[in-house]
PDB file of C-alpha atoms in Angstrom:
ATOM      1  CA  ALA A   1     -11.295 -11.930  -8.004  1.00 77.00           C
ATOM      2  CA  GLN A   2     -11.700  -7.889  -7.001  1.00 83.00           C
ATOM      3  CA  ARG A   3      -9.289  -5.900  -9.117  1.00 91.00           C
ATOM      4  CA  VAL A   4      -7.999  -2.677  -9.269  1.00 96.00           C
ATOM      5  CA  THR A   5      -7.233  -0.795 -12.614  1.00 96.00           C
ATOM      6  CA  GLN A   6      -4.833   2.387 -13.049  1.00 97.00           C
ATOM      7  CA  PRO A   7      -4.841   2.891 -16.442  1.00 96.00           C
ATOM      8  CA  GLU A   8      -2.370   5.579 -16.445  1.00 95.00           C
ATOM      9  CA  LYS A   9       1.293   4.792 -15.011  1.00 94.00           C
ATOM     10  CA  LEU A  10       2.367   8.249 -15.805  1.00 96.00           C
ATOM     11  CA  LEU A  11       0.349  11.475 -16.376  1.00 98.00           C
ATOM     12  CA  SER A  12       2.194  14.703 -15.986  1.00 97.00           C
ATOM     13  CA  VAL A  13       0.458  18.173 -15.814  1.00 97.00           C
ATOM     14  CA  PHE A  14       0.737  22.201 -16.118  1.00 97.00           C
ATOM     15  CA  LYS A  15       0.466  23.776 -12.887  1.00 97.00           C
ATOM     16  CA  GLY A  16      -3.138  25.099 -12.789  1.00 97.00           C
ATOM     17  CA  ALA A  17      -4.986  22.996 -15.321  1.00 98.00           C
ATOM     18  CA  PRO A  18      -6.709  20.219 -13.928  1.00 98.00           C
ATOM     19  CA  VAL A  19      -5.966  16.834 -12.738  1.00 97.00           C
ATOM     20  CA  GLU A  20      -7.790  13.515 -12.676  1.00 98.00           C
ATOM     21  CA  LEU A  21      -6.041  10.269 -12.000  1.00 98.00           C
ATOM     22  CA  LYS A  22      -8.650   7.469 -13.045  1.00 98.00           C
ATOM     23  CA  CYS A  23      -9.278   4.213 -10.653  1.00 98.00           C
ATOM     24  CA  ASN A  24     -11.468   1.337 -11.742  1.00 97.00           C
ATOM     25  CA  TYR A  25     -12.217  -1.454  -9.550  1.00 96.00           C
ATOM     26  CA  SER A  26     -13.906  -4.613 -10.545  1.00 94.00           C
ATOM     27  CA  TYR A  27     -15.674  -6.793  -6.964  1.00 90.00           C
ATOM     28  CA  SER A  28     -19.356  -8.239  -6.381  1.00 86.00           C
ATOM     29  CA  GLY A  29     -19.209  -6.855  -2.579  1.00 83.00           C
ATOM     30  CA  SER A  30     -19.773  -3.842  -1.393  1.00 84.00           C
ATOM     31  CA  PRO A  31     -16.812  -1.415  -2.239  1.00 87.00           C
ATOM     32  CA  GLU A  32     -15.117   0.749  -0.005  1.00 91.00           C
ATOM     33  CA  LEU A  33     -12.251   2.850  -1.926  1.00 94.00           C
ATOM     34  CA  PHE A  34      -9.226   5.017  -1.090  1.00 95.00           C
ATOM     35  CA  TRP A  35      -6.421   6.746  -1.870  1.00 96.00           C
ATOM     36  CA  TYR A  36      -3.147   6.809  -1.166  1.00 96.00           C
ATOM     37  CA  VAL A  37      -0.508   9.225  -1.964  1.00 96.00           C
ATOM     38  CA  GLN A  38       3.968   8.651  -1.323  1.00 94.00           C
ATOM     39  CA  TYR A  39       5.732  11.846  -1.636  1.00 95.00           C
ATOM     40  CA  SER A  40       9.293  11.510  -2.450  1.00 92.00           C
ATOM     41  CA  ARG A  41      11.303  10.321   0.166  1.00 89.00           C
ATOM     42  CA  GLN A  42       8.202   9.639   2.162  1.00 92.00           C
ATOM     43  CA  ARG A  43       5.891   6.826   3.485  1.00 92.00           C
ATOM     44  CA  LEU A  44       2.946   5.666   1.391  1.00 94.00           C
ATOM     45  CA  GLN A  45      -0.189   7.405   3.676  1.00 94.00           C
ATOM     46  CA  LEU A  46      -3.687   7.689   3.024  1.00 93.00           C
ATOM     47  CA  LEU A  47      -5.865  10.630   0.889  1.00 95.00           C
ATOM     48  CA  LEU A  48      -8.445  10.669   0.796  1.00 92.00           C
ATOM     49  CA  ARG A  49     -11.576   7.453   0.849  1.00 90.00           C
ATOM     50  CA  HIS A  50     -14.889   7.302  -0.416  1.00 85.00           C
ATOM     51  CA  ILE A  51     -16.662   6.667   2.812  1.00 81.00           C
ATOM     52  CA  SER A  52     -15.643  10.607   3.862  1.00 81.00           C
ATOM     53  CA  ARG A  53     -16.739  12.285   0.446  1.00 79.00           C
ATOM     54  CA  GLU A  54     -14.085  15.107   2.035  1.00 84.00           C
ATOM     55  CA  SER A  55     -11.919  17.065   0.025  1.00 87.00           C
ATOM     56  CA  ILE A  56      -8.043  16.901   1.052  1.00 89.00           C
ATOM     57  CA  LYS A  57      -5.748  19.469  -0.037  1.00 93.00           C
ATOM     58  CA  GLY A  58      -7.870  20.140  -3.015  1.00 94.00           C
ATOM     59  CA  PHE A  59      -8.372  16.547  -4.055  1.00 95.00           C
ATOM     60  CA  THR A  60     -12.110  14.957  -4.615  1.00 95.00           C
ATOM     61  CA  ALA A  61     -12.906  11.381  -5.555  1.00 95.00           C
ATOM     62  CA  ASP A  62     -16.332   9.975  -6.584  1.00 89.00           C
ATOM     63  CA  LEU A  63     -17.729   6.535  -5.944  1.00 91.00           C
ATOM     64  CA  ASN A  64     -19.700   5.602  -9.326  1.00 92.00           C
ATOM     65  CA  LYS A  65     -21.382   2.661  -8.906  1.00 90.00           C
ATOM     66  CA  GLY A  66     -22.047   2.180 -12.281  1.00 92.00           C
ATOM     67  CA  GLU A  67     -19.060   2.988 -13.957  1.00 93.00           C
ATOM     68  CA  THR A  68     -17.075   0.906 -10.791  1.00 94.00           C
ATOM     69  CA  SER A  69     -14.570   4.159 -11.177  1.00 95.00           C
ATOM     70  CA  PHE A  70     -13.395   5.962  -8.184  1.00 96.00           C
ATOM     71  CA  HIS A  71     -10.808   8.525 -10.159  1.00 97.00           C
ATOM     72  CA  LEU A  72      -9.315  11.061  -8.392  1.00 97.00           C
ATOM     73  CA  LYS A  73      -9.796  14.796  -8.980  1.00 97.00           C
ATOM     74  CA  LYS A  74      -7.930  18.522  -8.502  1.00 97.00           C
ATOM     75  CA  PRO A  75      -9.033  21.861 -10.242  1.00 97.00           C
ATOM     76  CA  PHE A  76      -6.230  23.538 -10.085  1.00 97.00           C
ATOM     77  CA  ALA A  77      -2.535  21.402  -9.805  1.00 97.00           C
ATOM     78  CA  GLN A  78      -0.216  22.226  -7.509  1.00 97.00           C
ATOM     79  CA  GLU A  79       3.724  21.678  -7.856  1.00 97.00           C
ATOM     80  CA  GLU A  80       3.868  19.848  -4.039  1.00 97.00           C
ATOM     81  CA  ASP A  81       0.702  17.043  -5.953  1.00 98.00           C
ATOM     82  CA  SER A  82       4.116  15.772  -7.509  1.00 98.00           C
ATOM     83  CA  ALA A  83       3.951  12.312  -6.145  1.00 97.00           C
ATOM     84  CA  MET A  84       2.947   8.327  -6.464  1.00 95.00           C
ATOM     85  CA  TYR A  85      -0.782   7.798  -6.477  1.00 97.00           C
ATOM     86  CA  TYR A  86      -2.294   4.292  -5.742  1.00 97.00           C
ATOM     87  CA  CYS A  87      -6.489   3.354  -5.856  1.00 97.00           C
ATOM     88  CA  ALA A  88      -6.856   0.666  -2.966  1.00 96.00           C
ATOM     89  CA  LEU A  89     -10.168  -1.259  -2.067  1.00 94.00           C
ATOM     90  CA  LYS A  90     -11.021  -2.362   0.843  1.00 91.00           C
ATOM     91  CA  ILE A  91     -12.606  -6.276   0.680  1.00 85.00           C
ATOM     92  CA  SER A  92     -14.090  -8.323   3.294  1.00 79.00           C
ATOM     93  CA  ASN A  93     -13.986 -11.919   3.664  1.00 72.00           C
ATOM     94  CA  PHE A  94     -15.307 -13.684   7.041  1.00 70.00           C
ATOM     95  CA  GLY A  95     -14.149 -11.104   8.894  1.00 68.00           C
ATOM     96  CA  ASN A  96     -10.986 -10.080   8.031  1.00 74.00           C
ATOM     97  CA  GLU A  97     -10.402  -6.901   5.626  1.00 80.00           C
ATOM     98  CA  LYS A  98      -7.733  -6.223   3.400  1.00 86.00           C
ATOM     99  CA  LEU A  99      -6.330  -3.373   0.902  1.00 91.00           C
ATOM    100  CA  THR A 100      -5.972  -4.500  -3.188  1.00 93.00           C
ATOM    101  CA  PHE A 101      -3.676  -1.876  -4.822  1.00 95.00           C
ATOM    102  CA  GLY A 102      -3.821  -0.886  -7.757  1.00 95.00           C
ATOM    103  CA  THR A 103      -0.610  -0.603 -10.234  1.00 94.00           C
ATOM    104  CA  GLY A 104      -0.377   3.720  -9.957  1.00 95.00           C
ATOM    105  CA  THR A 105       0.160   6.370 -11.093  1.00 97.00           C
ATOM    106  CA  ARG A 106       3.716   8.899 -11.408  1.00 96.00           C
ATOM    107  CA  LEU A 107       2.150  11.902 -11.299  1.00 98.00           C
ATOM    108  CA  THR A 108       4.111  14.852 -12.338  1.00 98.00           C
ATOM    109  CA  ILE A 109       3.131  18.706 -12.408  1.00 97.00           C
ATOM    110  CA  ILE A 110       4.899  20.781 -14.519  1.00 97.00           C
ATOM    111  CA  PRO A 111       5.551  24.141 -13.429  1.00 94.00           C
TER     112      PRO A 111
ATOM    113  CA  SER B   1      -2.824   7.592  14.075  1.00 74.00           C
ATOM    114  CA  ALA B   2       0.024   4.799  13.987  1.00 79.00           C
ATOM    115  CA  VAL B   3       3.595   5.204  14.227  1.00 89.00           C
ATOM    116  CA  ILE B   4       5.230   2.218  12.527  1.00 94.00           C
ATOM    117  CA  SER B   5       9.378   1.622  12.709  1.00 95.00           C
ATOM    118  CA  GLN B   6      10.659  -1.349  10.327  1.00 96.00           C
ATOM    119  CA  LYS B   7      14.103  -2.012  10.240  1.00 95.00           C
ATOM    120  CA  PRO B   8      16.288  -2.838   8.727  1.00 97.00           C
ATOM    121  CA  SER B   9      15.819   0.412   5.761  1.00 96.00           C
ATOM    122  CA  ARG B  10      17.615  -1.467   3.001  1.00 97.00           C
ATOM    123  CA  ASP B  11      20.055  -4.308   2.730  1.00 97.00           C
ATOM    124  CA  ILE B  12      22.365  -6.017   0.175  1.00 97.00           C
ATOM    125  CA  CYS B  13      22.350 -10.058   0.324  1.00 97.00           C
ATOM    126  CA  GLN B  14      23.577 -12.871  -1.001  1.00 97.00           C
ATOM    127  CA  ARG B  15      21.692 -14.861  -2.901  1.00 97.00           C
ATOM    128  CA  GLY B  16      20.441 -18.057  -0.570  1.00 97.00           C
ATOM    129  CA  THR B  17      20.844 -16.524   2.929  1.00 97.00           C
ATOM    130  CA  SER B  18      17.690 -15.067   4.744  1.00 97.00           C
ATOM    131  CA  LEU B  19      16.943 -11.773   6.042  1.00 98.00           C
ATOM    132  CA  THR B  20      14.511 -10.942   8.634  1.00 98.00           C
ATOM    133  CA  ILE B  21      13.028  -7.867   8.754  1.00 98.00           C
ATOM    134  CA  GLN B  22      11.054  -6.249  12.252  1.00 98.00           C
ATOM    135  CA  CYS B  23       8.203  -4.046  12.219  1.00 97.00           C
ATOM    136  CA  GLN B  24       7.350  -2.355  15.954  1.00 97.00           C
ATOM    137  CA  VAL B  25       3.985  -0.288  16.272  1.00 95.00           C
ATOM    138  CA  ASP B  26       3.375   2.611  18.882  1.00 93.00           C
ATOM    139  CA  SER B  27       0.311   0.789  20.062  1.00 90.00           C
ATOM    140  CA  GLN B  28      -1.123  -1.855  20.118  1.00 91.00           C
ATOM    141  CA  VAL B  29      -3.003  -3.740  17.005  1.00 89.00           C
ATOM    142  CA  THR B  30      -5.239  -6.609  15.954  1.00 87.00           C
ATOM    143  CA  MET B  31      -3.442  -7.605  12.590  1.00 89.00           C
ATOM    144  CA  MET B  32      -0.694  -6.858  10.731  1.00 93.00           C
ATOM    145  CA  PHE B  33       0.264  -6.936   7.124  1.00 95.00           C
ATOM    146  CA  TRP B  34       3.433  -7.197   4.919  1.00 97.00           C
ATOM    147  CA  TYR B  35       3.540  -6.614   1.584  1.00 97.00           C
ATOM    148  CA  ARG B  36       5.930  -6.074  -1.315  1.00 96.00           C
ATOM    149  CA  GLN B  37       6.439  -3.857  -4.131  1.00 92.00           C
ATOM    150  CA  GLN B  38       8.153  -5.520  -6.926  1.00 89.00           C
ATOM    151  CA  PRO B  39       9.816  -2.644  -9.133  1.00 82.00           C
ATOM    152  CA  GLY B  40       7.369  -0.659 -11.035  1.00 79.00           C
ATOM    153  CA  GLN B  41       4.563  -3.227  -9.552  1.00 84.00           C
ATOM    154  CA  SER B  42       1.895  -2.699  -7.024  1.00 88.00           C
ATOM    155  CA  LEU B  43       1.946  -3.162  -4.115  1.00 93.00           C
ATOM    156  CA  THR B  44       1.115  -6.701  -3.014  1.00 94.00           C
ATOM    157  CA  LEU B  45      -0.114  -8.313   0.194  1.00 94.00           C
ATOM    158  CA  ILE B  46       2.182 -11.447   1.584  1.00 96.00           C
ATOM    159  CA  ALA B  47      -0.002 -12.050   4.594  1.00 95.00           C
ATOM    160  CA  THR B  48      -1.937 -10.908   7.414  1.00 93.00           C
ATOM    161  CA  ALA B  49      -0.447 -11.713  10.939  1.00 92.00           C
ATOM    162  CA  ASN B  50      -2.377 -11.832  13.948  1.00 86.00           C
ATOM    163  CA  GLN B  51      -1.441 -12.126  17.296  1.00 81.00           C
ATOM    164  CA  GLY B  52      -1.482 -15.742  18.727  1.00 79.00           C
ATOM    165  CA  SER B  53      -2.220 -17.808  15.851  1.00 81.00           C
ATOM    166  CA  GLU B  54      -0.498 -18.620  12.492  1.00 86.00           C
ATOM    167  CA  ALA B  55      -0.164 -16.082   9.615  1.00 92.00           C
ATOM    168  CA  THR B  56      -2.728 -15.928   6.905  1.00 92.00           C
ATOM    169  CA  TYR B  57      -0.555 -16.322   3.349  1.00 95.00           C
ATOM    170  CA  GLU B  58      -2.132 -14.737   0.631  1.00 93.00           C
ATOM    171  CA  SER B  59      -2.242 -17.203  -2.848  1.00 92.00           C
ATOM    172  CA  GLY B  60       1.614 -17.293  -3.980  1.00 94.00           C
ATOM    173  CA  PHE B  61       2.985 -17.079  -0.494  1.00 96.00           C
ATOM    174  CA  VAL B  62       4.180 -19.456   1.623  1.00 96.00           C
ATOM    175  CA  ILE B  63       5.357 -20.073   5.014  1.00 96.00           C
ATOM    176  CA  ASP B  64       8.560 -21.749   4.103  1.00 97.00           C
ATOM    177  CA  LYS B  65       9.468 -19.084   2.000  1.00 97.00           C
ATOM    178  CA  PHE B  66       8.371 -15.868   4.493  1.00 97.00           C
ATOM    179  CA  PRO B  67       7.920 -17.373   7.791  1.00 96.00           C
ATOM    180  CA  ILE B  68       6.447 -14.584  10.074  1.00 96.00           C
ATOM    181  CA  SER B  69       6.472 -13.570  14.110  1.00 94.00           C
ATOM    182  CA  ARG B  70       4.008 -12.219  15.666  1.00 93.00           C
ATOM    183  CA  PRO B  71       4.716 -12.915  19.320  1.00 92.00           C
ATOM    184  CA  ASN B  72       2.492  -9.355  20.792  1.00 92.00           C
ATOM    185  CA  LEU B  73       0.510  -6.626  19.806  1.00 92.00           C
ATOM    186  CA  THR B  74       2.745  -4.128  18.283  1.00 94.00           C
ATOM    187  CA  PHE B  75       5.537  -6.501  16.816  1.00 95.00           C
ATOM    188  CA  SER B  76       6.294  -8.631  14.351  1.00 96.00           C
ATOM    189  CA  THR B  77       8.814 -10.234  11.856  1.00 96.00           C
ATOM    190  CA  LEU B  78       9.095 -11.507   8.268  1.00 97.00           C
ATOM    191  CA  THR B  79      11.915 -13.561   7.130  1.00 98.00           C
ATOM    192  CA  VAL B  80      12.626 -13.703   3.450  1.00 98.00           C
ATOM    193  CA  SER B  81      14.267 -17.132   3.360  1.00 98.00           C
ATOM    194  CA  ASN B  82      17.190 -18.751   0.815  1.00 97.00           C
ATOM    195  CA  MET B  83      16.704 -15.591  -0.963  1.00 97.00           C
ATOM    196  CA  SER B  84      17.674 -15.375  -5.198  1.00 97.00           C
ATOM    197  CA  PRO B  85      17.663 -12.139  -7.323  1.00 95.00           C
ATOM    198  CA  GLU B  86      13.726 -12.184  -7.797  1.00 94.00           C
ATOM    199  CA  ASP B  87      13.253 -11.555  -4.472  1.00 96.00           C
ATOM    200  CA  SER B  88      14.475  -8.051  -4.801  1.00 96.00           C
ATOM    201  CA  SER B  89      11.746  -6.096  -3.342  1.00 96.00           C
ATOM    202  CA  ILE B  90      10.450  -3.183  -1.139  1.00 96.00           C
ATOM    203  CA  TYR B  91       8.771  -4.846   1.602  1.00 98.00           C
ATOM    204  CA  LEU B  92       6.480  -3.037   3.542  1.00 97.00           C
ATOM    205  CA  CYS B  93       4.808  -3.445   7.114  1.00 96.00           C
ATOM    206  CA  SER B  94       1.296  -2.226   7.366  1.00 95.00           C
ATOM    207  CA  VAL B  95      -1.523  -1.760  10.190  1.00 93.00           C
ATOM    208  CA  ASP B  96      -5.443  -0.626   9.876  1.00 84.00           C
ATOM    209  CA  ARG B  97      -6.379   1.139  13.082  1.00 73.00           C
ATOM    210  CA  ALA B  98     -10.095   1.218  13.437  1.00 67.00           C
ATOM    211  CA  GLY B  99     -10.496  -0.185  10.230  1.00 68.00           C
ATOM    212  CA  THR B 100     -10.318   3.014   8.835  1.00 75.00           C
ATOM    213  CA  GLU B 101      -7.222   3.784   7.615  1.00 84.00           C
ATOM    214  CA  ALA B 102      -4.080   1.984   7.056  1.00 90.00           C
ATOM    215  CA  PHE B 103      -0.363   3.190   8.109  1.00 92.00           C
ATOM    216  CA  PHE B 104       2.756   1.947   6.676  1.00 94.00           C
ATOM    217  CA  GLY B 105       6.361   1.579   7.411  1.00 94.00           C
ATOM    218  CA  GLN B 106       9.109   3.615   5.243  1.00 94.00           C
ATOM    219  CA  GLY B 107       9.803  -0.090   4.111  1.00 95.00           C
ATOM    220  CA  THR B 108      12.501  -1.895   3.615  1.00 97.00           C
ATOM    221  CA  ARG B 109      14.446  -1.997   0.241  1.00 96.00           C
ATOM    222  CA  LEU B 110      16.213  -5.659  -0.541  1.00 97.00           C
ATOM    223  CA  THR B 111      18.575  -6.274  -3.297  1.00 97.00           C
ATOM    224  CA  VAL B 112      19.465  -9.824  -3.528  1.00 97.00           C
ATOM    225  CA  VAL B 113      23.092 -10.310  -5.952  1.00 96.00           C
TER     226      VAL B 113
END
């Protein structure tokens, strides 16, 4: 069965330091992976997806199929990055698509 | 993008009663998704609601406990029936437009006492 693992529930990083939020997945098919973010008192929203290969708010994430990982990285943390981050895997089954979420990592940026 | 209005935003309910959560989308979508997020845990998909057909429930969730309606392409309801304290959770409505990005409602924070 498919699974998404985020090993860190909590992560604290000093402002200006590099950030890495870990995500590993297990899925027998071709994976499509996403990072979603929830800022305080806001709704869950897409941060980035691996297909786009883009950098959003300074964050990047590379899909590593060999290591089945999709870690989220940012070279210099900013205070506004404090939020809850979820890694998600989209699976397709007979035309039905759905997302499987990791347990999330709460990132706190220390001023 | 998609704008999703979900209500109520929160409620406190007595055990044994039922609560219906409404989800309104600002444009037509084929599939709507209902999630549960229990305290300290991740989002778990309850069911997928397609307009004009029965909802598809995930393992561990049944229609008698979580009946869903999908009367048109912009609206859905989820009912939490015969509630117990274990049903205390955040319930989220979501849509996935064009299969590229999921949009979420603000969530309904349910407390069962």
